[in-house]
């Protein structure tokens, strides 16, 4: 990395005392200035002059690369302006007060809808999905079942450039729903790799296979879904934003920001973590935890055949003014043989003084070359990635209104330790599409009935404990290596459990085959009651 240029200090003003010789002015690792005493104040004053603050390394890198077309959904924006906007949102979350006013998006009107002019040629939809980037999947699945569905999307329905990483098993969930073929799966896969590494600060490595080992093109997949949805009779309203929803006994009316209105029997909220409806339901309260993610897709990696699912290369580090435990994920990208996507993420509490995304990126530029054993200047940075993923203990979110249901990240159904999004949606796509179809067909659209589609899930509570264990807690006096020690012990135990599970499956299969061929002679003394052929998990 080139050495920073040292700025000459201005001569002392006549009215000000001379700078003491022992005042020091130094360049930090992140390229900014710091010092002691009056020297520090003078440098700050100079930096804050008419010319403004010098751009950060993040801004300089992002200004040099093409931001690409901005699309909806998490990770759909790449520009420096988008980064600053998201940092402002993050700051507002940290500074929010419990009694702050929350806009009322959904209102309940007593009685049926009367004296309403739908206009010429308008229709009543069975379902209207708000948010099209991931909502297109549930919308297409419902449309294939004969439900009249419309999608409202404030941008255009288009997948982002950055790949989604998923396992083939999770991808097959879409095939089983019937809205994608196995041949089309091969068309959207842009990278396929194994094995995958887990590791924690030189304590040892655990290698697994077939976990997040496929990269798919969101642009291709979403385009296929979009064409399929329209061809099955679905309607798309792009460039339209939701303003409010009026829920009546028989219908819900969506009022759009351009003055249009659309009636339907059920509203599906697929607007993600920052849905205004979810904000109203949760009364604007802060999330219990947040996963902050930054990263890049870059070209120039010679060793690029395996992935890291979770890897920690150090104990607690400073990012901005906070101590954080940093983790890495890295995957080969399908855009080229030396292209690699690298994520750095951390779990934090939403409180004043927490690290900003730009501060995390400044740390990323310092640590990523060490982690990946590369020289930053030798890489061609193609995209800079960033995101905020809030989590709540009381998840999934039960339906709070008649005729309104949250799905995907808006429902809180994603694991608190993951980034959510596409993977969490596919795992529930079959169950949700069937349940919603039955609710619409039976007119079971009151809040109490809809709550059955987002039931309590104990595995999410267990995942929440994992997130807390992976978060640096400055108010607790523990060793800086404690988190890595704990996680390695857990992963090592899970590896042993996995081996035991494989042995168990082997003997279960053997016993089932023997049962089939021999009908278990009583003289053997075996009993099938202890081994259930339908048991697939521990």
Short mmCIF file of C-alpha atoms in Angstrom, two decimals:
data_model
loop_
_atom_site.label_atom_id
_atom_site.label_comp_id
_atom_site.label_asym_id
_atom_site.label_seq_id
_atom_site.Cartn_x
_atom_site.Cartn_y
_atom_site.Cartn_z
CA UNK A 1 0.00 0.00 0.00
CA UNK A 2 1.49 3.45 -0.91
CA UNK A 3 2.61 5.59 1.99
CA UNK A 4 0.24 8.46 2.91
CA UNK A 5 1.24 11.96 1.91
CA UNK A 6 2.10 14.05 4.99
CA UNK A 7 0.52 17.50 4.89
CA UNK A 8 2.70 20.45 6.04
CA UNK A 9 1.41 22.21 9.13
CA UNK A 10 0.45 25.88 8.75
CA UNK A 11 2.54 28.47 10.63
CA UNK A 12 1.07 29.38 14.01
CA UNK A 13 -1.29 32.35 14.01
CA UNK A 14 -0.21 35.45 15.89
CA UNK A 15 -3.04 35.14 18.39
CA UNK A 16 -2.45 31.47 19.04
CA UNK A 17 0.37 29.89 21.03
CA UNK A 18 2.97 27.94 19.07
CA UNK A 19 2.50 24.21 18.62
CA UNK A 20 4.47 22.31 21.21
CA UNK A 21 7.26 20.19 19.71
CA UNK A 22 6.03 17.03 21.42
CA UNK A 23 2.60 17.15 19.73
CA UNK A 24 2.52 14.25 17.26
CA UNK A 25 0.62 13.93 14.01
CA UNK A 26 0.40 10.47 12.54
CA UNK A 27 -1.34 8.60 9.77
CA UNK A 28 -3.61 5.76 10.85
CA UNK A 29 -3.91 2.45 9.05
CA UNK A 30 -7.21 3.58 7.54
CA UNK A 31 -5.59 6.58 5.88
CA UNK A 32 -7.03 9.23 8.24
CA UNK A 33 -5.14 11.51 10.59
CA UNK A 34 -4.86 11.44 14.31
CA UNK A 35 -2.62 13.06 16.84
CA UNK A 36 -2.34 14.33 20.38
CA UNK A 37 -3.11 17.64 21.99
CA UNK A 38 -3.37 20.80 19.88
CA UNK A 39 -1.75 19.03 16.93
CA UNK A 40 -4.79 16.82 16.60
CA UNK A 41 -7.16 19.79 16.76
CA UNK A 42 -5.18 21.72 14.13
CA UNK A 43 -5.20 18.80 11.73
CA UNK A 44 -8.95 18.41 12.22
CA UNK A 45 -9.46 22.12 11.62
CA UNK A 46 -7.37 21.95 8.45
CA UNK A 47 -9.20 18.84 7.23
CA UNK A 48 -12.55 20.53 7.86
CA UNK A 49 -11.63 23.64 5.88
CA UNK A 50 -13.19 24.96 2.71
CA UNK A 51 -11.89 22.01 0.70
CA UNK A 52 -13.86 19.59 2.97
CA UNK A 53 -12.77 16.26 4.37
CA UNK A 54 -10.55 14.11 2.20
CA UNK A 55 -12.47 11.18 0.70
CA UNK A 56 -12.14 7.88 2.49
CA UNK A 57 -10.49 4.93 0.81
CA UNK A 58 -13.98 3.41 0.46
CA UNK A 59 -15.26 6.43 -1.45
CA UNK A 60 -12.24 6.51 -3.73
CA UNK A 61 -12.62 2.81 -4.57
CA UNK A 62 -16.36 3.04 -5.12
CA UNK A 63 -16.07 6.17 -7.26
CA UNK A 64 -13.65 4.35 -9.59
CA UNK A 65 -15.93 1.42 -10.35
CA UNK A 66 -19.23 1.36 -12.17
CA UNK A 67 -22.09 1.12 -9.71
CA UNK A 68 -24.23 -0.86 -12.15
CA UNK A 69 -28.00 -0.64 -12.31
CA UNK A 70 -29.65 -0.30 -8.92
CA UNK A 71 -32.41 -2.86 -8.27
CA UNK A 72 -34.69 -3.67 -5.37
CA UNK A 73 -33.92 -5.99 -2.48
CA UNK A 74 -30.95 -6.36 -0.17
CA UNK A 75 -27.63 -6.00 -1.96
CA UNK A 76 -29.23 -4.43 -5.03
CA UNK A 77 -27.39 -1.11 -4.73
CA UNK A 78 -23.63 -0.62 -5.14
CA UNK A 79 -22.97 3.14 -5.25
CA UNK A 80 -21.28 5.27 -2.61
CA UNK A 81 -24.44 7.38 -2.30
CA UNK A 82 -26.42 4.22 -1.55
CA UNK A 83 -23.85 3.31 1.11
CA UNK A 84 -24.24 6.70 2.79
CA UNK A 85 -28.05 6.42 2.67
CA UNK A 86 -27.92 3.02 4.33
CA UNK A 87 -25.53 4.34 6.97
CA UNK A 88 -28.05 7.09 7.71
CA UNK A 89 -30.78 4.46 8.13
CA UNK A 90 -28.47 2.47 10.43
CA UNK A 91 -27.76 5.58 12.51
CA UNK A 92 -31.48 6.34 12.80
CA UNK A 93 -32.07 2.78 14.05
CA UNK A 94 -29.38 3.17 16.70
CA UNK A 95 -30.68 6.57 17.82
CA UNK A 96 -34.41 5.76 17.71
CA UNK A 97 -36.39 6.44 20.86
CA UNK A 98 -39.03 4.05 22.18
CA UNK A 99 -41.74 6.72 22.06
CA UNK A 100 -41.00 7.88 18.51
CA UNK A 101 -44.05 8.16 16.26
CA UNK A 102 -44.52 5.41 13.69
CA UNK A 103 -46.52 6.08 10.51
CA UNK A 104 -49.78 4.16 10.41
CA UNK A 105 -49.79 2.25 7.14
CA UNK A 106 -52.58 -0.26 7.86
CA UNK A 107 -55.96 0.86 9.20
CA UNK A 108 -58.99 -1.26 10.01
CA UNK A 109 -62.42 -0.11 8.83
CA UNK A 110 -65.49 -1.76 10.31
CA UNK A 111 -67.96 -3.38 7.96
CA UNK A 112 -67.75 -4.28 4.28
CA UNK A 113 -66.39 -2.05 1.56
CA UNK A 114 -69.22 0.09 0.16
CA UNK A 115 -69.53 3.00 -2.27
CA UNK A 116 -66.11 2.35 -3.74
CA UNK A 117 -65.46 3.17 -7.40
CA UNK A 118 -63.02 0.62 -8.81
CA UNK A 119 -62.94 2.40 -12.17
CA UNK A 120 -63.51 1.00 -15.63
CA UNK A 121 -61.93 -2.37 -16.28
CA UNK A 122 -60.52 -2.77 -12.78
CA UNK A 123 -60.75 -6.04 -10.94
CA UNK A 124 -60.56 -7.47 -7.46
CA UNK A 125 -57.40 -9.56 -6.98
CA UNK A 126 -57.31 -12.59 -4.75
CA UNK A 127 -53.79 -11.65 -3.63
CA UNK A 128 -51.62 -8.55 -4.02
CA UNK A 129 -47.92 -9.02 -3.24
CA UNK A 130 -46.00 -5.91 -2.12
CA UNK A 131 -42.31 -6.27 -3.04
CA UNK A 132 -41.40 -8.07 -6.23
CA UNK A 133 -37.73 -9.05 -6.04
CA UNK A 134 -38.42 -12.06 -3.82
CA UNK A 135 -42.20 -11.74 -3.81
CA UNK A 136 -42.18 -12.93 -7.43
CA UNK A 137 -41.59 -16.51 -6.21
CA UNK A 138 -44.58 -16.76 -3.88
CA UNK A 139 -46.67 -14.83 -6.42
CA UNK A 140 -45.79 -17.27 -9.22
CA UNK A 141 -46.44 -20.30 -7.01
CA UNK A 142 -49.92 -18.96 -6.14
CA UNK A 143 -50.66 -17.98 -9.73
CA UNK A 144 -49.86 -21.55 -10.81
CA UNK A 145 -52.53 -22.73 -8.37
CA UNK A 146 -55.17 -20.60 -10.10
CA UNK A 147 -55.11 -17.64 -7.70
CA UNK A 148 -55.50 -14.18 -9.28
CA UNK A 149 -52.33 -12.40 -8.18
CA UNK A 150 -50.81 -8.95 -8.71
CA UNK A 151 -47.38 -7.61 -7.70
CA UNK A 152 -46.60 -4.04 -6.65
CA UNK A 153 -42.92 -3.05 -6.96
CA UNK A 154 -41.55 0.46 -6.48
CA UNK A 155 -38.64 -0.18 -8.87
CA UNK A 156 -38.60 -2.80 -11.59
CA UNK A 157 -38.66 -6.52 -10.89
CA UNK A 158 -35.12 -7.51 -11.72
CA UNK A 159 -32.47 -9.61 -9.99
CA UNK A 160 -29.22 -8.04 -8.86
CA UNK A 161 -25.86 -8.68 -10.51
CA UNK A 162 -24.32 -10.22 -7.40
CA UNK A 163 -24.89 -13.97 -7.14
CA UNK A 164 -27.01 -15.71 -4.55
CA UNK A 165 -25.26 -18.62 -2.82
CA UNK A 166 -27.39 -21.61 -1.96
CA UNK A 167 -27.26 -25.41 -1.82
CA UNK A 168 -28.69 -27.59 -4.57
CA UNK A 169 -31.12 -29.12 -2.06
CA UNK A 170 -32.57 -25.69 -1.25
CA UNK A 171 -32.76 -24.84 -4.94
CA UNK A 172 -34.75 -28.00 -5.58
CA UNK A 173 -37.50 -26.62 -3.32
CA UNK A 174 -38.52 -24.36 -6.23
CA UNK A 175 -38.64 -27.36 -8.56
CA UNK A 176 -40.84 -29.27 -6.12
CA UNK A 177 -43.27 -26.35 -6.01
CA UNK A 178 -43.56 -26.69 -9.79
CA UNK A 179 -42.50 -23.25 -10.98
CA UNK A 180 -39.00 -24.16 -12.19
CA UNK A 181 -37.61 -27.20 -14.02
CA UNK A 182 -34.38 -29.06 -13.32
CA UNK A 183 -33.14 -28.08 -16.78
CA UNK A 184 -33.65 -24.40 -15.93
CA UNK A 185 -31.73 -24.86 -12.69
CA UNK A 186 -28.67 -25.79 -14.71
CA UNK A 187 -29.12 -22.61 -16.78
CA UNK A 188 -29.11 -20.29 -13.77
CA UNK A 189 -26.15 -21.91 -11.95
CA UNK A 190 -23.07 -19.82 -12.59
CA UNK A 191 -20.66 -21.49 -10.15
CA UNK A 192 -20.43 -24.86 -8.41
CA UNK A 193 -17.70 -25.65 -5.89
CA UNK A 194 -16.69 -27.88 -2.97
CA UNK A 195 -15.52 -28.28 -0.25
CA UNK A 196 -16.44 -25.50 2.19
CA UNK A 197 -14.38 -24.39 5.18
CA UNK A 198 -15.23 -23.37 8.74
CA UNK A 199 -12.44 -22.08 10.98
CA UNK A 200 -11.81 -19.96 14.03
CA UNK A 201 -8.51 -18.14 14.63
CA UNK A 202 -5.99 -20.92 13.92
CA UNK A 203 -7.74 -23.38 16.21
CA UNK A 204 -8.32 -25.85 13.42
CA UNK A 205 -10.45 -26.16 10.31
CA UNK A 206 -13.63 -28.12 9.66
CA UNK A 207 -14.42 -28.97 6.04
CA UNK A 208 -17.93 -29.75 4.84
CA UNK A 209 -19.58 -30.23 1.45
CA UNK A 210 -22.74 -29.12 -0.34
CA UNK A 211 -23.47 -26.09 1.86
CA UNK A 212 -23.96 -22.78 0.01
CA UNK A 213 -21.79 -24.36 -2.69
CA UNK A 214 -23.76 -23.11 -5.69
CA UNK A 215 -23.84 -19.59 -7.04
CA UNK A 216 -26.88 -18.70 -9.12
CA UNK A 217 -27.65 -15.67 -11.27
CA UNK A 218 -30.49 -13.66 -9.67
CA UNK A 219 -30.94 -11.76 -12.93
CA UNK A 220 -31.62 -14.96 -14.90
CA UNK A 221 -33.76 -16.57 -12.20
CA UNK A 222 -35.95 -13.53 -11.56
CA UNK A 223 -36.41 -12.99 -15.30
CA UNK A 224 -37.61 -16.60 -15.69
CA UNK A 225 -40.03 -16.14 -12.78
CA UNK A 226 -41.27 -12.84 -14.19
CA UNK A 227 -42.06 -14.37 -17.59
CA UNK A 228 -43.68 -17.38 -15.93
CA UNK A 229 -45.80 -15.19 -13.66
CA UNK A 230 -47.12 -13.03 -16.49
CA UNK A 231 -47.81 -16.03 -18.74
CA UNK A 232 -49.86 -17.65 -15.97
CA UNK A 233 -52.14 -14.59 -15.76
CA UNK A 234 -50.36 -12.52 -13.11
CA UNK A 235 -50.34 -8.71 -13.23
CA UNK A 236 -47.30 -6.52 -12.46
CA UNK A 237 -47.44 -2.88 -11.33
CA UNK A 238 -43.87 -1.55 -11.49
CA UNK A 239 -42.77 1.91 -10.43
CA UNK A 240 -45.53 2.08 -7.80
CA UNK A 241 -45.07 2.40 -4.03
CA UNK A 242 -47.45 1.45 -1.25
CA UNK A 243 -48.86 4.43 0.67
CA UNK A 244 -51.48 2.80 2.90
CA UNK A 245 -53.83 -0.15 3.29
CA UNK A 246 -57.46 0.03 4.39
CA UNK A 247 -58.72 -3.33 5.65
CA UNK A 248 -62.47 -4.00 5.51
CA UNK A 249 -64.49 -7.04 6.47
CA UNK A 250 -64.60 -8.32 2.90
CA UNK A 251 -61.62 -6.70 1.13
CA UNK A 252 -58.37 -4.77 1.58
CA UNK A 253 -57.70 -1.66 -0.50
CA UNK A 254 -54.11 -0.71 -1.32
CA UNK A 255 -53.63 3.02 -1.83
CA UNK A 256 -50.53 3.75 -3.92
CA UNK A 257 -48.27 6.80 -3.83
CA UNK A 258 -49.41 7.90 -7.30
CA UNK A 259 -53.04 8.06 -6.23
CA UNK A 260 -54.15 4.71 -7.68
CA UNK A 261 -55.98 2.12 -5.59
CA UNK A 262 -56.15 -1.65 -5.94
CA UNK A 263 -58.56 -3.95 -4.07
CA UNK A 264 -57.81 -7.53 -3.06
CA UNK A 265 -58.79 -10.24 -0.62
CA UNK A 266 -55.30 -10.71 0.85
CA UNK A 267 -52.17 -8.55 1.00
CA UNK A 268 -48.80 -10.32 1.14
CA UNK A 269 -46.03 -8.17 2.58
CA UNK A 270 -42.75 -9.21 0.93
CA UNK A 271 -41.03 -5.85 1.45
CA UNK A 272 -38.18 -7.26 3.52
CA UNK A 273 -36.56 -6.18 6.75
CA UNK A 274 -37.56 -2.53 6.39
CA UNK A 275 -41.21 -3.04 5.51
CA UNK A 276 -43.29 -0.07 6.73
CA UNK A 277 -46.02 -2.52 7.75
CA UNK A 278 -43.58 -4.44 9.95
CA UNK A 279 -42.38 -1.17 11.46
CA UNK A 280 -45.99 -0.39 12.42
CA UNK A 281 -46.56 -3.85 13.89
CA UNK A 282 -43.36 -3.65 15.96
CA UNK A 283 -44.20 -0.04 16.99
CA UNK A 284 -40.88 1.14 15.60
CA UNK A 285 -38.86 -0.50 18.36
CA UNK A 286 -35.22 -1.29 17.83
CA UNK A 287 -34.23 -4.76 16.68
CA UNK A 288 -32.68 -6.98 19.33
CA UNK A 289 -29.62 -7.57 17.17
CA UNK A 290 -28.22 -6.58 13.80
CA UNK A 291 -25.90 -8.29 11.34
CA UNK A 292 -23.77 -5.76 9.44
CA UNK A 293 -22.26 -7.01 6.19
CA UNK A 294 -19.70 -5.49 3.83
CA UNK A 295 -17.68 -7.03 1.04
CA UNK A 296 -16.60 -7.10 -2.57
CA UNK A 297 -16.70 -9.10 -5.72
CA UNK A 298 -13.16 -8.83 -7.08
CA UNK A 299 -11.04 -10.37 -9.83
CA UNK A 300 -7.49 -11.66 -9.37
CA UNK A 301 -7.66 -14.67 -7.03
CA UNK A 302 -5.41 -17.52 -8.19
CA UNK A 303 -6.69 -19.99 -5.55
CA UNK A 304 -10.40 -20.01 -6.14
CA UNK A 305 -11.92 -23.50 -5.96
CA UNK A 306 -13.22 -23.70 -2.38
CA UNK A 307 -15.38 -21.51 -0.17
CA UNK A 308 -15.47 -20.29 3.40
CA UNK A 309 -18.87 -20.58 5.07
CA UNK A 310 -17.71 -18.95 8.27
CA UNK A 311 -14.12 -18.08 9.12
CA UNK A 312 -12.62 -15.93 11.84
CA UNK A 313 -9.01 -14.87 11.34
CA UNK A 314 -8.68 -12.83 14.55
CA UNK A 315 -10.16 -12.09 17.94
CA UNK A 316 -12.11 -8.89 18.70
CA UNK A 317 -11.03 -5.91 16.57
CA UNK A 318 -11.78 -2.19 16.54
CA UNK A 319 -14.09 -0.86 13.85
CA UNK A 320 -14.84 2.82 14.23
CA UNK A 321 -15.25 3.33 17.96
CA UNK A 322 -16.47 -0.18 18.71
CA UNK A 323 -14.99 -3.56 19.44
CA UNK A 324 -16.45 -6.20 17.12
CA UNK A 325 -15.93 -9.86 16.36
CA UNK A 326 -15.44 -10.11 12.61
CA UNK A 327 -16.30 -13.14 10.49
CA UNK A 328 -15.68 -13.92 6.83
CA UNK A 329 -17.48 -15.69 4.02
CA UNK A 330 -15.94 -16.18 0.58
CA UNK A 331 -17.20 -17.89 -2.56
CA UNK A 332 -15.93 -18.34 -6.12
CA UNK A 333 -17.98 -16.13 -8.44
CA UNK A 334 -19.35 -17.26 -11.77
CA UNK A 335 -18.31 -14.12 -13.65
CA UNK A 336 -14.74 -15.41 -14.14
CA UNK A 337 -12.31 -18.12 -12.99
CA UNK A 338 -10.38 -15.69 -10.75
CA UNK A 339 -13.46 -13.79 -9.50
CA UNK A 340 -14.30 -14.18 -5.83
CA UNK A 341 -16.97 -12.73 -3.57
CA UNK A 342 -15.76 -11.93 -0.06
CA UNK A 343 -18.06 -10.90 2.79
CA UNK A 344 -17.01 -9.57 6.19
CA UNK A 345 -19.79 -9.48 8.77
CA UNK A 346 -20.36 -8.89 12.45
CA UNK A 347 -23.22 -9.06 14.95
CA UNK A 348 -23.88 -5.94 17.02
CA UNK A 349 -26.46 -4.32 19.27
CA UNK A 350 -28.21 -1.28 17.74
CA UNK A 351 -26.90 1.39 20.05
CA UNK A 352 -25.38 4.84 19.73
CA UNK A 353 -21.73 4.77 18.66
CA UNK A 354 -21.93 1.45 16.82
CA UNK A 355 -19.72 0.94 13.75
CA UNK A 356 -20.96 2.38 10.48
CA UNK A 357 -20.84 0.39 7.27
CA UNK A 358 -18.23 2.74 5.84
CA UNK A 359 -16.07 2.23 8.93
CA UNK A 360 -16.40 -1.53 8.50
CA UNK A 361 -15.33 -1.18 4.87
CA UNK A 362 -12.25 0.76 5.95
CA UNK A 363 -11.42 -2.19 8.23
CA UNK A 364 -12.21 -4.57 5.38
CA UNK A 365 -9.56 -3.00 3.10
CA UNK A 366 -6.96 -3.50 5.84
CA UNK A 367 -7.83 -7.09 6.80
CA UNK A 368 -9.05 -8.74 3.61
CA UNK A 369 -5.58 -8.99 1.95
CA UNK A 370 -4.26 -10.77 5.05
CA UNK A 371 -7.25 -13.10 5.20
CA UNK A 372 -7.16 -13.96 1.48
CA UNK A 373 -3.36 -13.77 1.12
CA UNK A 374 -3.53 -11.25 -1.72
CA UNK A 375 -2.36 -7.71 -2.46
CA UNK A 376 -5.28 -5.29 -2.61
CA UNK A 377 -3.73 -3.23 -5.39
CA UNK A 378 -3.47 -6.36 -7.56
CA UNK A 379 -7.22 -6.99 -7.41
CA UNK A 380 -9.81 -5.55 -9.77
CA UNK A 381 -12.71 -4.57 -7.53
CA UNK A 382 -15.87 -5.08 -9.57
CA UNK A 383 -18.50 -4.35 -6.92
CA UNK A 384 -18.66 -3.23 -3.29
CA UNK A 385 -21.39 -4.96 -1.27
CA UNK A 386 -23.05 -3.83 1.95
CA UNK A 387 -26.19 -4.55 3.97
CA UNK A 388 -28.01 -4.35 7.30
CA UNK A 389 -29.99 -7.34 8.59
CA UNK A 390 -32.02 -6.73 11.77
CA UNK A 391 -33.26 -9.60 13.93
CA UNK A 392 -35.86 -9.85 16.69
CA UNK A 393 -36.27 -12.40 19.44
CA UNK A 394 -40.03 -12.62 18.91
CA UNK A 395 -39.87 -14.15 15.45
CA UNK A 396 -41.47 -15.26 13.21
CA UNK A 397 -43.86 -12.31 13.23
CA UNK A 398 -47.50 -13.43 13.62
CA UNK A 399 -50.11 -11.75 11.43
CA UNK A 400 -51.31 -8.61 13.23
CA UNK A 401 -54.11 -7.54 10.87
CA UNK A 402 -56.91 -9.26 9.02
CA UNK A 403 -56.08 -9.83 5.33
CA UNK A 404 -52.37 -8.94 5.72
CA UNK A 405 -49.59 -11.56 5.92
CA UNK A 406 -45.81 -11.17 6.06
CA UNK A 407 -43.57 -13.59 4.13
CA UNK A 408 -39.78 -13.84 3.71
CA UNK A 409 -37.58 -11.47 5.69
CA UNK A 410 -40.58 -9.29 6.56
CA UNK A 411 -41.94 -12.21 8.61
CA UNK A 412 -38.69 -12.70 10.53
CA UNK A 413 -38.62 -16.32 9.43
CA UNK A 414 -34.93 -16.17 8.49
CA UNK A 415 -32.27 -17.43 10.87
CA UNK A 416 -30.79 -14.68 13.09
CA UNK A 417 -27.28 -15.85 12.16
CA UNK A 418 -27.83 -15.73 8.38
CA UNK A 419 -28.36 -12.92 5.90
CA UNK A 420 -31.87 -14.21 5.16
CA UNK A 421 -33.32 -13.45 1.74
CA UNK A 422 -33.55 -16.04 -1.00
CA UNK A 423 -32.47 -19.14 0.93
CA UNK A 424 -34.93 -18.65 3.80
CA UNK A 425 -37.73 -18.07 1.28
CA UNK A 426 -37.12 -21.25 -0.73
CA UNK A 427 -37.15 -23.41 2.40
CA UNK A 428 -40.71 -22.30 3.16
CA UNK A 429 -42.04 -21.74 -0.36
CA UNK A 430 -43.95 -25.02 -0.65
CA UNK A 431 -45.50 -24.78 2.82
CA UNK A 432 -46.47 -21.11 2.44
CA UNK A 433 -47.87 -21.34 -1.08
CA UNK A 434 -50.06 -24.31 -0.08
CA UNK A 435 -51.19 -22.66 3.15
CA UNK A 436 -51.98 -19.32 1.51
CA UNK A 437 -53.91 -21.07 -1.27
CA UNK A 438 -56.02 -22.92 1.31
CA UNK A 439 -56.59 -19.71 3.30
CA UNK A 440 -57.77 -17.83 0.20
CA UNK A 441 -59.90 -20.72 -1.03
CA UNK A 442 -61.60 -21.12 2.35
CA UNK A 443 -61.82 -17.36 3.02
CA UNK A 444 -59.83 -17.88 6.23
CA UNK A 445 -58.18 -14.47 6.06
CA UNK A 446 -58.64 -13.12 9.59
CA UNK A 447 -55.52 -12.44 11.62
CA UNK A 448 -56.03 -15.46 13.87
CA UNK A 449 -56.18 -17.86 10.90
CA UNK A 450 -53.22 -16.24 9.14
CA UNK A 451 -51.12 -16.54 12.29
CA UNK A 452 -51.06 -20.30 11.77
CA UNK A 453 -48.86 -19.77 8.69
CA UNK A 454 -46.06 -18.17 10.74
CA UNK A 455 -45.98 -20.32 13.89
CA UNK A 456 -43.41 -20.30 16.67
CA UNK A 457 -40.22 -22.09 15.59
CA UNK A 458 -37.90 -23.28 18.36
CA UNK A 459 -34.97 -23.55 15.95
CA UNK A 460 -35.05 -19.75 15.53
CA UNK A 461 -34.76 -19.34 19.30
CA UNK A 462 -31.70 -21.59 19.25
CA UNK A 463 -30.23 -19.56 16.38
CA UNK A 464 -30.82 -16.39 18.37
CA UNK A 465 -28.63 -17.79 21.15
CA UNK A 466 -25.95 -18.43 18.52
CA UNK A 467 -26.08 -14.82 17.43
CA UNK A 468 -25.71 -13.56 20.98
CA UNK A 469 -22.76 -15.90 21.49
CA UNK A 470 -21.13 -14.47 18.35
CA UNK A 471 -21.56 -10.83 19.40
CA UNK A 472 -18.86 -8.82 21.17
CA UNK A 473 -20.28 -7.47 24.44
CA UNK A 474 -18.13 -4.55 25.63
CA UNK A 475 -19.89 -4.40 29.01
CA UNK A 476 -18.89 -7.98 29.83
CA UNK A 477 -15.32 -8.68 30.92
CA UNK A 478 -14.30 -11.77 28.95
CA UNK A 479 -11.24 -12.82 27.01
CA UNK A 480 -11.01 -11.39 23.45
CA UNK A 481 -10.64 -14.98 22.20
CA UNK A 482 -13.71 -16.28 24.03
CA UNK A 483 -16.07 -16.14 21.01
CA UNK A 484 -13.68 -18.07 18.77
CA UNK A 485 -13.01 -20.62 21.51
CA UNK A 486 -16.74 -21.15 22.03
CA UNK A 487 -17.58 -21.41 18.32
CA UNK A 488 -14.79 -23.85 17.55
CA UNK A 489 -15.92 -26.08 20.41
CA UNK A 490 -19.48 -25.99 19.05
CA UNK A 491 -18.51 -26.72 15.46
CA UNK A 492 -16.16 -29.49 16.54
CA UNK A 493 -19.00 -31.08 18.52
CA UNK A 494 -21.34 -30.78 15.55
CA UNK A 495 -18.78 -32.52 13.36
CA UNK A 496 -18.64 -35.43 15.82
CA UNK A 497 -22.45 -35.48 15.91
CA UNK A 498 -22.51 -35.54 12.10
CA UNK A 499 -20.27 -38.61 12.05
CA UNK A 500 -22.50 -40.34 14.60
CA UNK A 501 -25.54 -39.39 12.52
CA UNK A 502 -23.98 -40.92 9.40
CA UNK A 503 -23.26 -44.14 11.31
CA UNK A 504 -26.82 -44.11 12.62
CA UNK A 505 -28.20 -43.66 9.07
CA UNK A 506 -26.03 -46.51 7.81
CA UNK A 507 -27.32 -48.96 10.41
CA UNK A 508 -30.89 -47.69 10.05
CA UNK A 509 -30.76 -48.38 6.30
CA UNK A 510 -29.21 -51.79 6.94
CA UNK A 511 -31.87 -52.75 9.49
CA UNK A 512 -34.67 -51.53 7.20
CA UNK A 513 -33.35 -53.65 4.34
CA UNK A 514 -33.06 -56.66 6.61
CA UNK A 515 -36.61 -56.06 7.78
CA UNK A 516 -37.83 -55.99 4.19
CA UNK A 517 -36.15 -59.26 3.24
CA UNK A 518 -36.62 -61.24 6.44
CA UNK A 519 -39.68 -59.67 8.13
CA UNK A 520 -37.64 -59.64 11.38
CA UNK A 521 -37.87 -63.22 12.74
CA UNK A 522 -38.88 -63.15 16.39
CA UNK A 523 -36.03 -65.48 17.28
CA UNK A 524 -33.56 -62.66 16.44
CA UNK A 525 -34.87 -60.57 19.29
CA UNK A 526 -34.92 -57.36 17.27
CA UNK A 527 -37.67 -54.73 17.53
CA UNK A 528 -38.47 -52.15 14.87
CA UNK A 529 -40.13 -49.81 17.37
CA UNK A 530 -36.80 -48.19 18.22
CA UNK A 531 -35.90 -47.48 14.59
CA UNK A 532 -38.42 -45.45 12.64
CA UNK A 533 -38.05 -45.63 8.82
CA UNK A 534 -39.59 -42.15 8.59
CA UNK A 535 -37.10 -40.52 10.94
CA UNK A 536 -34.76 -38.36 8.85
CA UNK A 537 -33.38 -35.94 11.40
CA UNK A 538 -31.97 -35.93 14.87
#
